[in-house]
Amino acid sequence: MTLAPRAVLVHRRTEYEELIAHHGTAAQAAFFLSTRGRSADEVEQRHHRQTEALAQAAAAVPLDWRRTRVERSDLARFLFEPEDVVVVVGQDGLVANAAKYLDGQPVIGVDTDPGRGPGVLVRHRADALAALLPAAVARGVDRRIEERTMVEAVADDTQRLLALNEVYVGQPGHQTARYRLTADSGAPEPQASSGVLISTGTGATGWGRSAWLERGGPITLPAPGAPALAWFVREAWPSPTTGTTRVHGLLDGTGSLQLTVESDHLVAFGDGIETDALTLTWGQSIRIGVATTRLRLLA
């Protein structure tokens, strides 16, 4: 028996909900914001916009579909199914948070606060979902799917990390990291730096672009769907034992960047989520390249 599609509504707690959880009451949260020169009205209005968008999204799910919700902090424990259509209700970053846990399921990004963010990945409004959800599973849907490259990091102990924007490898406190860097099949170079950033074309609009601009645009950044990655060594330090000849480059679909740890420990995390990191000890190596998994975003 073929299972009916399941709509998975992905959301995160609003700033208003976080404030209430921390301060106990709305009045105390409002007082706290006023001491910082902020108004509770703005925060509360954004909360109501997201709540309304979530309600609209739930109401748009066809009656014969299954449905569920998952909060961002629970994504690592949630089991996605092959029949799922993932509806991300929030900002662009929430799509990246969800993407690492998916395996080809179509994603619809719903912008709850138009104009506040770029809206690169959350392109739709909640009132469009009634038409978009059936379209996501219709025959010929591939014509409406935009595939975006992801980056994969695999440690020598089989730990694996996926990310949509970028992977960072370095010290957890962003202090000096020591390692040997090998790009593709080149010779390894001992380095001391603030860490290494490996960016996809999607990430090239964020942290990757910042690193690229600091270097004066030495390479052409990949497009979001191109099977390529750009990598940058942050603040490489020259010394008698560490070099700076390999500080940026491009990796194609078959290329990889390998780092061998020469610090007590380093971490690797994706898309800025430091709480979901791989821990690497002295002597371990990690290889970063283009992932076989791709984000399938409904255009």
PDB file of C-alpha atoms in Angstrom:
ATOM      1  CA  MET A   1       0.000   0.000   0.000  1.00  0.00           C
ATOM      2  CA  THR A   2       1.334   3.423  -0.959  1.00  0.00           C
ATOM      3  CA  LEU A   3       1.402   5.881   1.918  1.00  0.00           C
ATOM      4  CA  ALA A   4      -0.205   9.284   1.500  1.00  0.00           C
ATOM      5  CA  PRO A   5       2.263  12.181   1.397  1.00  0.00           C
ATOM      6  CA  ARG A   6       3.127  13.746   4.743  1.00  0.00           C
ATOM      7  CA  ALA A   7       3.506  17.506   5.195  1.00  0.00           C
ATOM      8  CA  VAL A   8       6.224  18.269   7.739  1.00  0.00           C
ATOM      9  CA  LEU A   9       5.975  21.855   8.998  1.00  0.00           C
ATOM     10  CA  VAL A  10       9.397  22.981  10.238  1.00  0.00           C
ATOM     11  CA  HIS A  11       9.485  26.059  12.456  1.00  0.00           C
ATOM     12  CA  ARG A  12      11.482  27.550  15.283  1.00  0.00           C
ATOM     13  CA  ARG A  13      10.542  29.299  18.483  1.00  0.00           C
ATOM     14  CA  THR A  14      10.102  33.023  17.956  1.00  0.00           C
ATOM     15  CA  GLU A  15      12.147  35.646  19.771  1.00  0.00           C
ATOM     16  CA  TYR A  16       8.989  36.489  21.724  1.00  0.00           C
ATOM     17  CA  GLU A  17       8.607  32.887  22.896  1.00  0.00           C
ATOM     18  CA  GLU A  18      12.282  32.751  23.879  1.00  0.00           C
ATOM     19  CA  LEU A  19      11.889  35.944  25.903  1.00  0.00           C
ATOM     20  CA  ILE A  20       8.799  34.643  27.721  1.00  0.00           C
ATOM     21  CA  ALA A  21      10.584  31.365  28.480  1.00  0.00           C
ATOM     22  CA  HIS A  22      13.572  33.250  29.883  1.00  0.00           C
ATOM     23  CA  HIS A  23      11.810  36.038  31.804  1.00  0.00           C
ATOM     24  CA  GLY A  24       8.639  34.247  32.875  1.00  0.00           C
ATOM     25  CA  THR A  25       5.964  36.750  31.851  1.00  0.00           C
ATOM     26  CA  ALA A  26       5.202  39.083  28.962  1.00  0.00           C
ATOM     27  CA  ALA A  27       5.456  42.102  31.271  1.00  0.00           C
ATOM     28  CA  GLN A  28       8.941  41.144  32.454  1.00  0.00           C
ATOM     29  CA  ALA A  29      10.030  40.490  28.870  1.00  0.00           C
ATOM     30  CA  ALA A  30       8.707  43.916  27.826  1.00  0.00           C
ATOM     31  CA  PHE A  31      10.580  45.556  30.703  1.00  0.00           C
ATOM     32  CA  PHE A  32      13.796  43.798  29.708  1.00  0.00           C
ATOM     33  CA  LEU A  33      13.445  44.985  26.105  1.00  0.00           C
ATOM     34  CA  SER A  34      12.719  48.562  27.233  1.00  0.00           C
ATOM     35  CA  THR A  35      16.009  48.628  29.169  1.00  0.00           C
ATOM     36  CA  ARG A  36      17.739  47.847  25.856  1.00  0.00           C
ATOM     37  CA  GLY A  37      15.883  50.554  23.972  1.00  0.00           C
ATOM     38  CA  ARG A  38      13.602  48.102  22.171  1.00  0.00           C
ATOM     39  CA  SER A  39       9.850  47.815  21.985  1.00  0.00           C
ATOM     40  CA  ALA A  40       8.005  44.609  22.808  1.00  0.00           C
ATOM     41  CA  ASP A  41       5.382  45.508  20.208  1.00  0.00           C
ATOM     42  CA  GLU A  42       7.728  44.807  17.282  1.00  0.00           C
ATOM     43  CA  VAL A  43       8.795  41.448  18.719  1.00  0.00           C
ATOM     44  CA  GLU A  44       5.213  40.471  19.495  1.00  0.00           C
ATOM     45  CA  GLN A  45       4.019  41.438  16.011  1.00  0.00           C
ATOM     46  CA  ARG A  46       6.664  39.210  14.409  1.00  0.00           C
ATOM     47  CA  HIS A  47       5.536  36.402  16.709  1.00  0.00           C
ATOM     48  CA  HIS A  48       1.933  36.824  15.600  1.00  0.00           C
ATOM     49  CA  ARG A  49       2.944  36.867  11.924  1.00  0.00           C
ATOM     50  CA  GLN A  50       4.753  33.560  12.318  1.00  0.00           C
ATOM     51  CA  THR A  51       1.897  32.028  14.313  1.00  0.00           C
ATOM     52  CA  GLU A  52      -0.555  33.088  11.611  1.00  0.00           C
ATOM     53  CA  ALA A  53       1.687  31.707   8.844  1.00  0.00           C
ATOM     54  CA  LEU A  54       1.951  28.362  10.670  1.00  0.00           C
ATOM     55  CA  ALA A  55      -1.819  28.197  11.037  1.00  0.00           C
ATOM     56  CA  GLN A  56      -2.280  28.998   7.342  1.00  0.00           C
ATOM     57  CA  ALA A  57       0.272  26.350   6.401  1.00  0.00           C
ATOM     58  CA  ALA A  58      -1.484  23.699   8.509  1.00  0.00           C
ATOM     59  CA  ALA A  59      -4.861  24.620   7.011  1.00  0.00           C
ATOM     60  CA  ALA A  60      -3.458  24.314   3.465  1.00  0.00           C
ATOM     61  CA  VAL A  61      -2.480  20.643   3.876  1.00  0.00           C
ATOM     62  CA  PRO A  62      -4.863  18.437   1.839  1.00  0.00           C
ATOM     63  CA  LEU A  63      -7.299  16.469   3.986  1.00  0.00           C
ATOM     64  CA  ASP A  64      -6.069  13.102   2.704  1.00  0.00           C
ATOM     65  CA  TRP A  65      -2.427  13.868   3.600  1.00  0.00           C
ATOM     66  CA  ARG A  66      -0.653  13.072   6.834  1.00  0.00           C
ATOM     67  CA  ARG A  67       0.844  15.988   8.711  1.00  0.00           C
ATOM     68  CA  THR A  68       3.163  16.831  11.596  1.00  0.00           C
ATOM     69  CA  ARG A  69       5.261  19.682  12.992  1.00  0.00           C
ATOM     70  CA  VAL A  70       8.856  19.769  14.153  1.00  0.00           C
ATOM     71  CA  GLU A  71      10.664  22.563  15.983  1.00  0.00           C
ATOM     72  CA  ARG A  72      14.223  23.416  14.942  1.00  0.00           C
ATOM     73  CA  SER A  73      15.797  22.136  18.156  1.00  0.00           C
ATOM     74  CA  ASP A  74      14.196  18.718  17.541  1.00  0.00           C
ATOM     75  CA  LEU A  75      15.389  18.265  13.948  1.00  0.00           C
ATOM     76  CA  ALA A  76      18.322  16.044  14.923  1.00  0.00           C
ATOM     77  CA  ARG A  77      15.897  13.600  16.593  1.00  0.00           C
ATOM     78  CA  PHE A  78      13.173  13.687  13.939  1.00  0.00           C
ATOM     79  CA  LEU A  79      12.838  10.872  11.406  1.00  0.00           C
ATOM     80  CA  PHE A  80      11.978  12.189   7.949  1.00  0.00           C
ATOM     81  CA  GLU A  81      10.232   9.785   5.565  1.00  0.00           C
ATOM     82  CA  PRO A  82      10.687   9.423   1.771  1.00  0.00           C
ATOM     83  CA  GLU A  83       7.081  10.574   1.161  1.00  0.00           C
ATOM     84  CA  ASP A  84       7.515  13.827   3.096  1.00  0.00           C
ATOM     85  CA  VAL A  85       7.022  17.304   1.684  1.00  0.00           C
ATOM     86  CA  VAL A  86       8.946  19.645   3.970  1.00  0.00           C
ATOM     87  CA  VAL A  87       7.416  23.073   4.543  1.00  0.00           C
ATOM     88  CA  VAL A  88       9.897  25.406   6.233  1.00  0.00           C
ATOM     89  CA  VAL A  89       8.028  28.289   7.872  1.00  0.00           C
ATOM     90  CA  GLY A  90      10.481  31.009   8.846  1.00  0.00           C
ATOM     91  CA  GLN A  91      13.641  32.593   7.497  1.00  0.00           C
ATOM     92  CA  ASP A  92      16.299  31.443   5.018  1.00  0.00           C
ATOM     93  CA  GLY A  93      18.534  30.042   7.750  1.00  0.00           C
ATOM     94  CA  LEU A  94      15.857  27.598   8.845  1.00  0.00           C
ATOM     95  CA  VAL A  95      15.974  25.937   5.405  1.00  0.00           C
ATOM     96  CA  ALA A  96      19.708  25.381   5.888  1.00  0.00           C
ATOM     97  CA  ASN A  97      19.054  23.971   9.376  1.00  0.00           C
ATOM     98  CA  ALA A  98      16.611  21.411   7.947  1.00  0.00           C
ATOM     99  CA  ALA A  99      18.500  20.563   4.741  1.00  0.00           C
ATOM    100  CA  LYS A 100      21.231  18.539   6.486  1.00  0.00           C
ATOM    101  CA  TYR A 101      18.638  16.037   7.742  1.00  0.00           C
ATOM    102  CA  LEU A 102      16.943  15.453   4.371  1.00  0.00           C
ATOM    103  CA  ASP A 103      17.553  12.975   1.602  1.00  0.00           C
ATOM    104  CA  GLY A 104      15.845  14.269  -1.509  1.00  0.00           C
ATOM    105  CA  GLN A 105      12.490  15.321  -0.053  1.00  0.00           C
ATOM    106  CA  PRO A 106      11.060  18.433  -1.758  1.00  0.00           C
ATOM    107  CA  VAL A 107      11.241  21.616   0.328  1.00  0.00           C
ATOM    108  CA  ILE A 108       8.903  24.610   0.211  1.00  0.00           C
ATOM    109  CA  GLY A 109      10.190  27.731   1.957  1.00  0.00           C
ATOM    110  CA  VAL A 110       7.558  30.042   3.443  1.00  0.00           C
ATOM    111  CA  ASP A 111       8.624  33.560   4.432  1.00  0.00           C
ATOM    112  CA  THR A 112       6.830  34.654   7.602  1.00  0.00           C
ATOM    113  CA  ASP A 113       8.261  38.180   7.610  1.00  0.00           C
ATOM    114  CA  PRO A 114       8.674  39.403   3.993  1.00  0.00           C
ATOM    115  CA  GLY A 115      11.252  42.120   3.554  1.00  0.00           C
ATOM    116  CA  ARG A 116      13.095  41.380   6.783  1.00  0.00           C
ATOM    117  CA  GLY A 117      15.448  38.830   5.192  1.00  0.00           C
ATOM    118  CA  PRO A 118      16.733  38.160   1.661  1.00  0.00           C
ATOM    119  CA  GLY A 119      14.108  35.475   0.999  1.00  0.00           C
ATOM    120  CA  VAL A 120      16.523  33.459  -1.146  1.00  0.00           C
ATOM    121  CA  LEU A 121      15.330  30.091   0.153  1.00  0.00           C
ATOM    122  CA  VAL A 122      11.931  31.052   1.599  1.00  0.00           C
ATOM    123  CA  ARG A 123      10.323  32.341  -1.572  1.00  0.00           C
ATOM    124  CA  HIS A 124       6.636  31.758  -0.958  1.00  0.00           C
ATOM    125  CA  ARG A 125       3.816  33.076   1.202  1.00  0.00           C
ATOM    126  CA  ALA A 126       1.641  30.830   3.316  1.00  0.00           C
ATOM    127  CA  ASP A 127      -1.444  31.597   1.230  1.00  0.00           C
ATOM    128  CA  ALA A 128       0.227  29.963  -1.806  1.00  0.00           C
ATOM    129  CA  LEU A 129       0.629  26.571  -0.108  1.00  0.00           C
ATOM    130  CA  ALA A 130      -2.788  25.245  -1.098  1.00  0.00           C
ATOM    131  CA  ALA A 131      -1.524  25.093  -4.693  1.00  0.00           C
ATOM    132  CA  LEU A 132       2.141  24.382  -3.948  1.00  0.00           C
ATOM    133  CA  LEU A 133       1.671  21.254  -1.805  1.00  0.00           C
ATOM    134  CA  PRO A 134      -0.127  19.175  -4.480  1.00  0.00           C
ATOM    135  CA  ALA A 135       2.347  20.497  -7.063  1.00  0.00           C
ATOM    136  CA  ALA A 136       5.247  19.198  -4.950  1.00  0.00           C
ATOM    137  CA  VAL A 137       4.158  15.591  -5.481  1.00  0.00           C
ATOM    138  CA  ALA A 138       2.619  15.919  -8.945  1.00  0.00           C
ATOM    139  CA  ARG A 139       4.049  14.143 -11.973  1.00  0.00           C
ATOM    140  CA  GLY A 140       6.629  16.353 -13.658  1.00  0.00           C
ATOM    141  CA  VAL A 141       7.463  18.160 -10.408  1.00  0.00           C
ATOM    142  CA  ASP A 142      11.175  17.944 -11.274  1.00  0.00           C
ATOM    143  CA  ARG A 143      10.651  20.813 -13.685  1.00  0.00           C
ATOM    144  CA  ARG A 144       9.807  23.028 -10.693  1.00  0.00           C
ATOM    145  CA  ILE A 145      12.612  21.789  -8.458  1.00  0.00           C
ATOM    146  CA  GLU A 146      15.810  23.785  -8.040  1.00  0.00           C
ATOM    147  CA  GLU A 147      18.645  21.592  -6.807  1.00  0.00           C
ATOM    148  CA  ARG A 148      21.303  23.196  -4.637  1.00  0.00           C
ATOM    149  CA  THR A 149      24.743  21.778  -3.905  1.00  0.00           C
ATOM    150  CA  MET A 150      25.604  20.763  -0.344  1.00  0.00           C
ATOM    151  CA  VAL A 151      28.982  20.254   1.316  1.00  0.00           C
ATOM    152  CA  GLU A 152      29.993  17.090   3.152  1.00  0.00           C
ATOM    153  CA  ALA A 153      32.686  16.588   5.782  1.00  0.00           C
ATOM    154  CA  VAL A 154      33.730  13.026   6.686  1.00  0.00           C
ATOM    155  CA  ALA A 155      36.200  12.248   9.469  1.00  0.00           C
ATOM    156  CA  ASP A 156      38.490   9.213   9.470  1.00  0.00           C
ATOM    157  CA  ASP A 157      36.355   7.661  12.228  1.00  0.00           C
ATOM    158  CA  THR A 158      33.272   7.852   9.923  1.00  0.00           C
ATOM    159  CA  GLN A 159      31.707  10.892  11.610  1.00  0.00           C
ATOM    160  CA  ARG A 160      29.799  12.750   8.885  1.00  0.00           C
ATOM    161  CA  LEU A 161      28.450  16.271   8.580  1.00  0.00           C
ATOM    162  CA  LEU A 162      26.266  17.845   5.884  1.00  0.00           C
ATOM    163  CA  ALA A 163      25.652  21.548   5.342  1.00  0.00           C
ATOM    164  CA  LEU A 164      23.899  23.759   2.825  1.00  0.00           C
ATOM    165  CA  ASN A 165      25.935  26.944   3.245  1.00  0.00           C
ATOM    166  CA  GLU A 166      29.362  26.079   4.596  1.00  0.00           C
ATOM    167  CA  VAL A 167      31.468  23.898   6.852  1.00  0.00           C
ATOM    168  CA  TYR A 168      33.936  25.465   9.284  1.00  0.00           C
ATOM    169  CA  VAL A 169      36.891  23.536  10.697  1.00  0.00           C
ATOM    170  CA  GLY A 170      38.883  25.118  13.507  1.00  0.00           C
ATOM    171  CA  GLN A 171      39.060  25.767  17.224  1.00  0.00           C
ATOM    172  CA  PRO A 172      35.668  25.944  18.969  1.00  0.00           C
ATOM    173  CA  GLY A 173      36.642  29.376  20.333  1.00  0.00           C
ATOM    174  CA  HIS A 174      37.948  30.516  16.923  1.00  0.00           C
ATOM    175  CA  GLN A 175      41.485  30.717  18.337  1.00  0.00           C
ATOM    176  CA  THR A 176      44.583  29.437  16.545  1.00  0.00           C
ATOM    177  CA  ALA A 177      44.054  26.054  14.912  1.00  0.00           C
ATOM    178  CA  ARG A 178      47.021  23.909  13.828  1.00  0.00           C
ATOM    179  CA  TYR A 179      46.667  21.292  11.106  1.00  0.00           C
ATOM    180  CA  ARG A 180      48.095  20.051   7.811  1.00  0.00           C
ATOM    181  CA  LEU A 181      46.061  21.050   4.770  1.00  0.00           C
ATOM    182  CA  THR A 182      45.996  19.072   1.535  1.00  0.00           C
ATOM    183  CA  ALA A 183      44.043  20.408  -1.440  1.00  0.00           C
ATOM    184  CA  ASP A 184      43.074  17.700  -3.950  1.00  0.00           C
ATOM    185  CA  SER A 185      46.211  15.648  -4.591  1.00  0.00           C
ATOM    186  CA  GLY A 186      48.712  18.408  -3.786  1.00  0.00           C
ATOM    187  CA  ALA A 187      51.434  18.348  -1.158  1.00  0.00           C
ATOM    188  CA  PRO A 188      50.285  18.939   2.459  1.00  0.00           C
ATOM    189  CA  GLU A 189      51.107  22.273   4.094  1.00  0.00           C
ATOM    190  CA  PRO A 190      51.326  22.754   7.882  1.00  0.00           C
ATOM    191  CA  GLN A 191      49.237  25.788   8.823  1.00  0.00           C
ATOM    192  CA  ALA A 192      48.218  27.864  11.829  1.00  0.00           C
ATOM    193  CA  SER A 193      45.076  29.931  11.303  1.00  0.00           C
ATOM    194  CA  SER A 194      41.679  30.952  12.630  1.00  0.00           C
ATOM    195  CA  GLY A 195      40.190  27.975  10.818  1.00  0.00           C
ATOM    196  CA  VAL A 196      39.127  26.927   7.336  1.00  0.00           C
ATOM    197  CA  LEU A 197      35.805  27.780   5.699  1.00  0.00           C
ATOM    198  CA  ILE A 198      34.462  25.628   2.854  1.00  0.00           C
ATOM    199  CA  SER A 199      31.455  27.236   1.136  1.00  0.00           C
ATOM    200  CA  THR A 200      28.834  26.139  -1.361  1.00  0.00           C
ATOM    201  CA  GLY A 201      27.304  28.456  -3.939  1.00  0.00           C
ATOM    202  CA  THR A 202      24.397  29.050  -1.554  1.00  0.00           C
ATOM    203  CA  GLY A 203      26.824  29.979   1.219  1.00  0.00           C
ATOM    204  CA  ALA A 204      28.616  32.291  -1.199  1.00  0.00           C
ATOM    205  CA  THR A 205      25.971  34.890  -0.373  1.00  0.00           C
ATOM    206  CA  GLY A 206      26.819  34.757   3.348  1.00  0.00           C
ATOM    207  CA  TRP A 207      29.944  33.853   5.347  1.00  0.00           C
ATOM    208  CA  GLY A 208      31.697  32.576   2.229  1.00  0.00           C
ATOM    209  CA  ARG A 209      31.171  35.887   0.472  1.00  0.00           C
ATOM    210  CA  SER A 210      32.564  37.748   3.472  1.00  0.00           C
ATOM    211  CA  ALA A 211      35.780  35.696   3.292  1.00  0.00           C
ATOM    212  CA  TRP A 212      35.886  36.181  -0.484  1.00  0.00           C
ATOM    213  CA  LEU A 213      35.535  39.970  -0.189  1.00  0.00           C
ATOM    214  CA  GLU A 214      38.300  40.157   2.427  1.00  0.00           C
ATOM    215  CA  ARG A 215      40.636  38.526  -0.115  1.00  0.00           C
ATOM    216  CA  GLY A 216      39.636  40.922  -2.867  1.00  0.00           C
ATOM    217  CA  GLY A 217      37.692  38.330  -4.870  1.00  0.00           C
ATOM    218  CA  PRO A 218      40.629  36.108  -5.908  1.00  0.00           C
ATOM    219  CA  ILE A 219      38.430  33.321  -7.353  1.00  0.00           C
ATOM    220  CA  THR A 220      35.036  33.034  -9.029  1.00  0.00           C
ATOM    221  CA  LEU A 221      32.477  31.882  -6.488  1.00  0.00           C
ATOM    222  CA  PRO A 222      30.350  28.901  -7.589  1.00  0.00           C
ATOM    223  CA  ALA A 223      26.667  29.205  -8.457  1.00  0.00           C
ATOM    224  CA  PRO A 224      24.201  27.632  -5.972  1.00  0.00           C
ATOM    225  CA  GLY A 225      23.549  24.606  -8.184  1.00  0.00           C
ATOM    226  CA  ALA A 226      27.105  24.134  -9.440  1.00  0.00           C
ATOM    227  CA  PRO A 227      28.889  20.990  -8.145  1.00  0.00           C
ATOM    228  CA  ALA A 228      31.735  23.057  -6.741  1.00  0.00           C
ATOM    229  CA  LEU A 229      32.945  24.560  -3.466  1.00  0.00           C
ATOM    230  CA  ALA A 230      35.080  27.560  -2.560  1.00  0.00           C
ATOM    231  CA  TRP A 231      37.438  27.321   0.403  1.00  0.00           C
ATOM    232  CA  PHE A 232      39.283  29.958   2.430  1.00  0.00           C
ATOM    233  CA  VAL A 233      41.868  29.774   5.206  1.00  0.00           C
ATOM    234  CA  ARG A 234      41.110  32.484   7.744  1.00  0.00           C
ATOM    235  CA  GLU A 235      44.063  34.579   8.936  1.00  0.00           C
ATOM    236  CA  ALA A 236      46.810  32.110   8.062  1.00  0.00           C
ATOM    237  CA  TRP A 237      49.929  32.748  10.155  1.00  0.00           C
ATOM    238  CA  PRO A 238      53.401  32.428   8.557  1.00  0.00           C
ATOM    239  CA  SER A 239      56.163  30.993  10.740  1.00  0.00           C
ATOM    240  CA  PRO A 240      59.252  28.765  10.371  1.00  0.00           C
ATOM    241  CA  THR A 241      56.955  25.728  10.707  1.00  0.00           C
ATOM    242  CA  THR A 242      53.675  26.921   9.134  1.00  0.00           C
ATOM    243  CA  GLY A 243      52.980  28.184   5.627  1.00  0.00           C
ATOM    244  CA  THR A 244      50.524  30.452   3.827  1.00  0.00           C
ATOM    245  CA  THR A 245      50.841  29.370   0.187  1.00  0.00           C
ATOM    246  CA  ARG A 246      47.474  27.590   0.107  1.00  0.00           C
ATOM    247  CA  VAL A 247      44.848  29.950   1.515  1.00  0.00           C
ATOM    248  CA  HIS A 248      41.963  29.707  -0.963  1.00  0.00           C
ATOM    249  CA  GLY A 249      40.780  27.651  -3.883  1.00  0.00           C
ATOM    250  CA  LEU A 250      37.972  25.849  -5.663  1.00  0.00           C
ATOM    251  CA  LEU A 251      36.938  22.202  -5.469  1.00  0.00           C
ATOM    252  CA  ASP A 252      34.995  20.533  -8.253  1.00  0.00           C
ATOM    253  CA  GLY A 253      32.604  17.638  -7.829  1.00  0.00           C
ATOM    254  CA  THR A 254      35.425  15.112  -7.438  1.00  0.00           C
ATOM    255  CA  GLY A 255      37.938  17.258  -5.547  1.00  0.00           C
ATOM    256  CA  SER A 256      38.409  17.390  -1.791  1.00  0.00           C
ATOM    257  CA  LEU A 257      40.167  19.285   0.949  1.00  0.00           C
ATOM    258  CA  GLN A 258      41.796  17.268   3.732  1.00  0.00           C
ATOM    259  CA  LEU A 259      42.845  18.576   7.128  1.00  0.00           C
ATOM    260  CA  THR A 260      44.926  16.549   9.589  1.00  0.00           C
ATOM    261  CA  VAL A 261      44.661  17.848  13.150  1.00  0.00           C
ATOM    262  CA  GLU A 262      47.831  19.044  14.901  1.00  0.00           C
ATOM    263  CA  SER A 263      46.055  20.723  17.844  1.00  0.00           C
ATOM    264  CA  ASP A 264      44.677  19.062  20.984  1.00  0.00           C
ATOM    265  CA  HIS A 265      41.286  19.118  19.269  1.00  0.00           C
ATOM    266  CA  LEU A 266      39.382  20.923  16.546  1.00  0.00           C
ATOM    267  CA  VAL A 267      35.705  20.969  15.637  1.00  0.00           C
ATOM    268  CA  ALA A 268      33.816  20.914  12.361  1.00  0.00           C
ATOM    269  CA  PHE A 269      30.321  22.351  12.179  1.00  0.00           C
ATOM    270  CA  GLY A 270      27.956  23.357   9.425  1.00  0.00           C
ATOM    271  CA  ASP A 271      25.809  26.418   8.776  1.00  0.00           C
ATOM    272  CA  GLY A 272      26.870  28.119  12.001  1.00  0.00           C
ATOM    273  CA  ILE A 273      25.334  25.457  14.293  1.00  0.00           C
ATOM    274  CA  GLU A 274      28.187  24.978  16.772  1.00  0.00           C
ATOM    275  CA  THR A 275      26.056  22.761  19.026  1.00  0.00           C
ATOM    276  CA  ASP A 276      25.990  20.075  16.304  1.00  0.00           C
ATOM    277  CA  ALA A 277      29.702  19.673  15.677  1.00  0.00           C
ATOM    278  CA  LEU A 278      32.168  16.879  14.984  1.00  0.00           C
ATOM    279  CA  THR A 279      35.046  16.756  17.474  1.00  0.00           C
ATOM    280  CA  LEU A 280      38.472  15.886  16.057  1.00  0.00           C
ATOM    281  CA  THR A 281      41.493  15.037  18.211  1.00  0.00           C
ATOM    282  CA  TRP A 282      45.212  15.228  17.458  1.00  0.00           C
ATOM    283  CA  GLY A 283      46.192  13.116  14.459  1.00  0.00           C
ATOM    284  CA  GLN A 284      42.690  12.688  13.098  1.00  0.00           C
ATOM    285  CA  SER A 285      41.888  13.795   9.562  1.00  0.00           C
ATOM    286  CA  ILE A 286      38.745  15.119   7.933  1.00  0.00           C
ATOM    287  CA  ARG A 287      37.928  15.297   4.237  1.00  0.00           C
ATOM    288  CA  ILE A 288      35.549  17.916   2.825  1.00  0.00           C
ATOM    289  CA  GLY A 289      33.989  17.848  -0.631  1.00  0.00           C
ATOM    290  CA  VAL A 290      30.768  18.119  -2.627  1.00  0.00           C
ATOM    291  CA  ALA A 291      27.994  15.973  -1.122  1.00  0.00           C
ATOM    292  CA  THR A 292      25.963  13.535  -3.166  1.00  0.00           C
ATOM    293  CA  THR A 293      22.874  14.795  -1.305  1.00  0.00           C
ATOM    294  CA  ARG A 294      21.336  17.960  -2.724  1.00  0.00           C
ATOM    295  CA  LEU A 295      18.650  20.291  -1.451  1.00  0.00           C
ATOM    296  CA  ARG A 296      15.535  20.023  -3.644  1.00  0.00           C
ATOM    297  CA  LEU A 297      13.833  23.404  -3.362  1.00  0.00           C
ATOM    298  CA  LEU A 298      10.450  24.053  -4.934  1.00  0.00           C
ATOM    299  CA  ALA A 299      10.836  27.160  -7.083  1.00  0.00           C
TER     300      ALA A 299
END
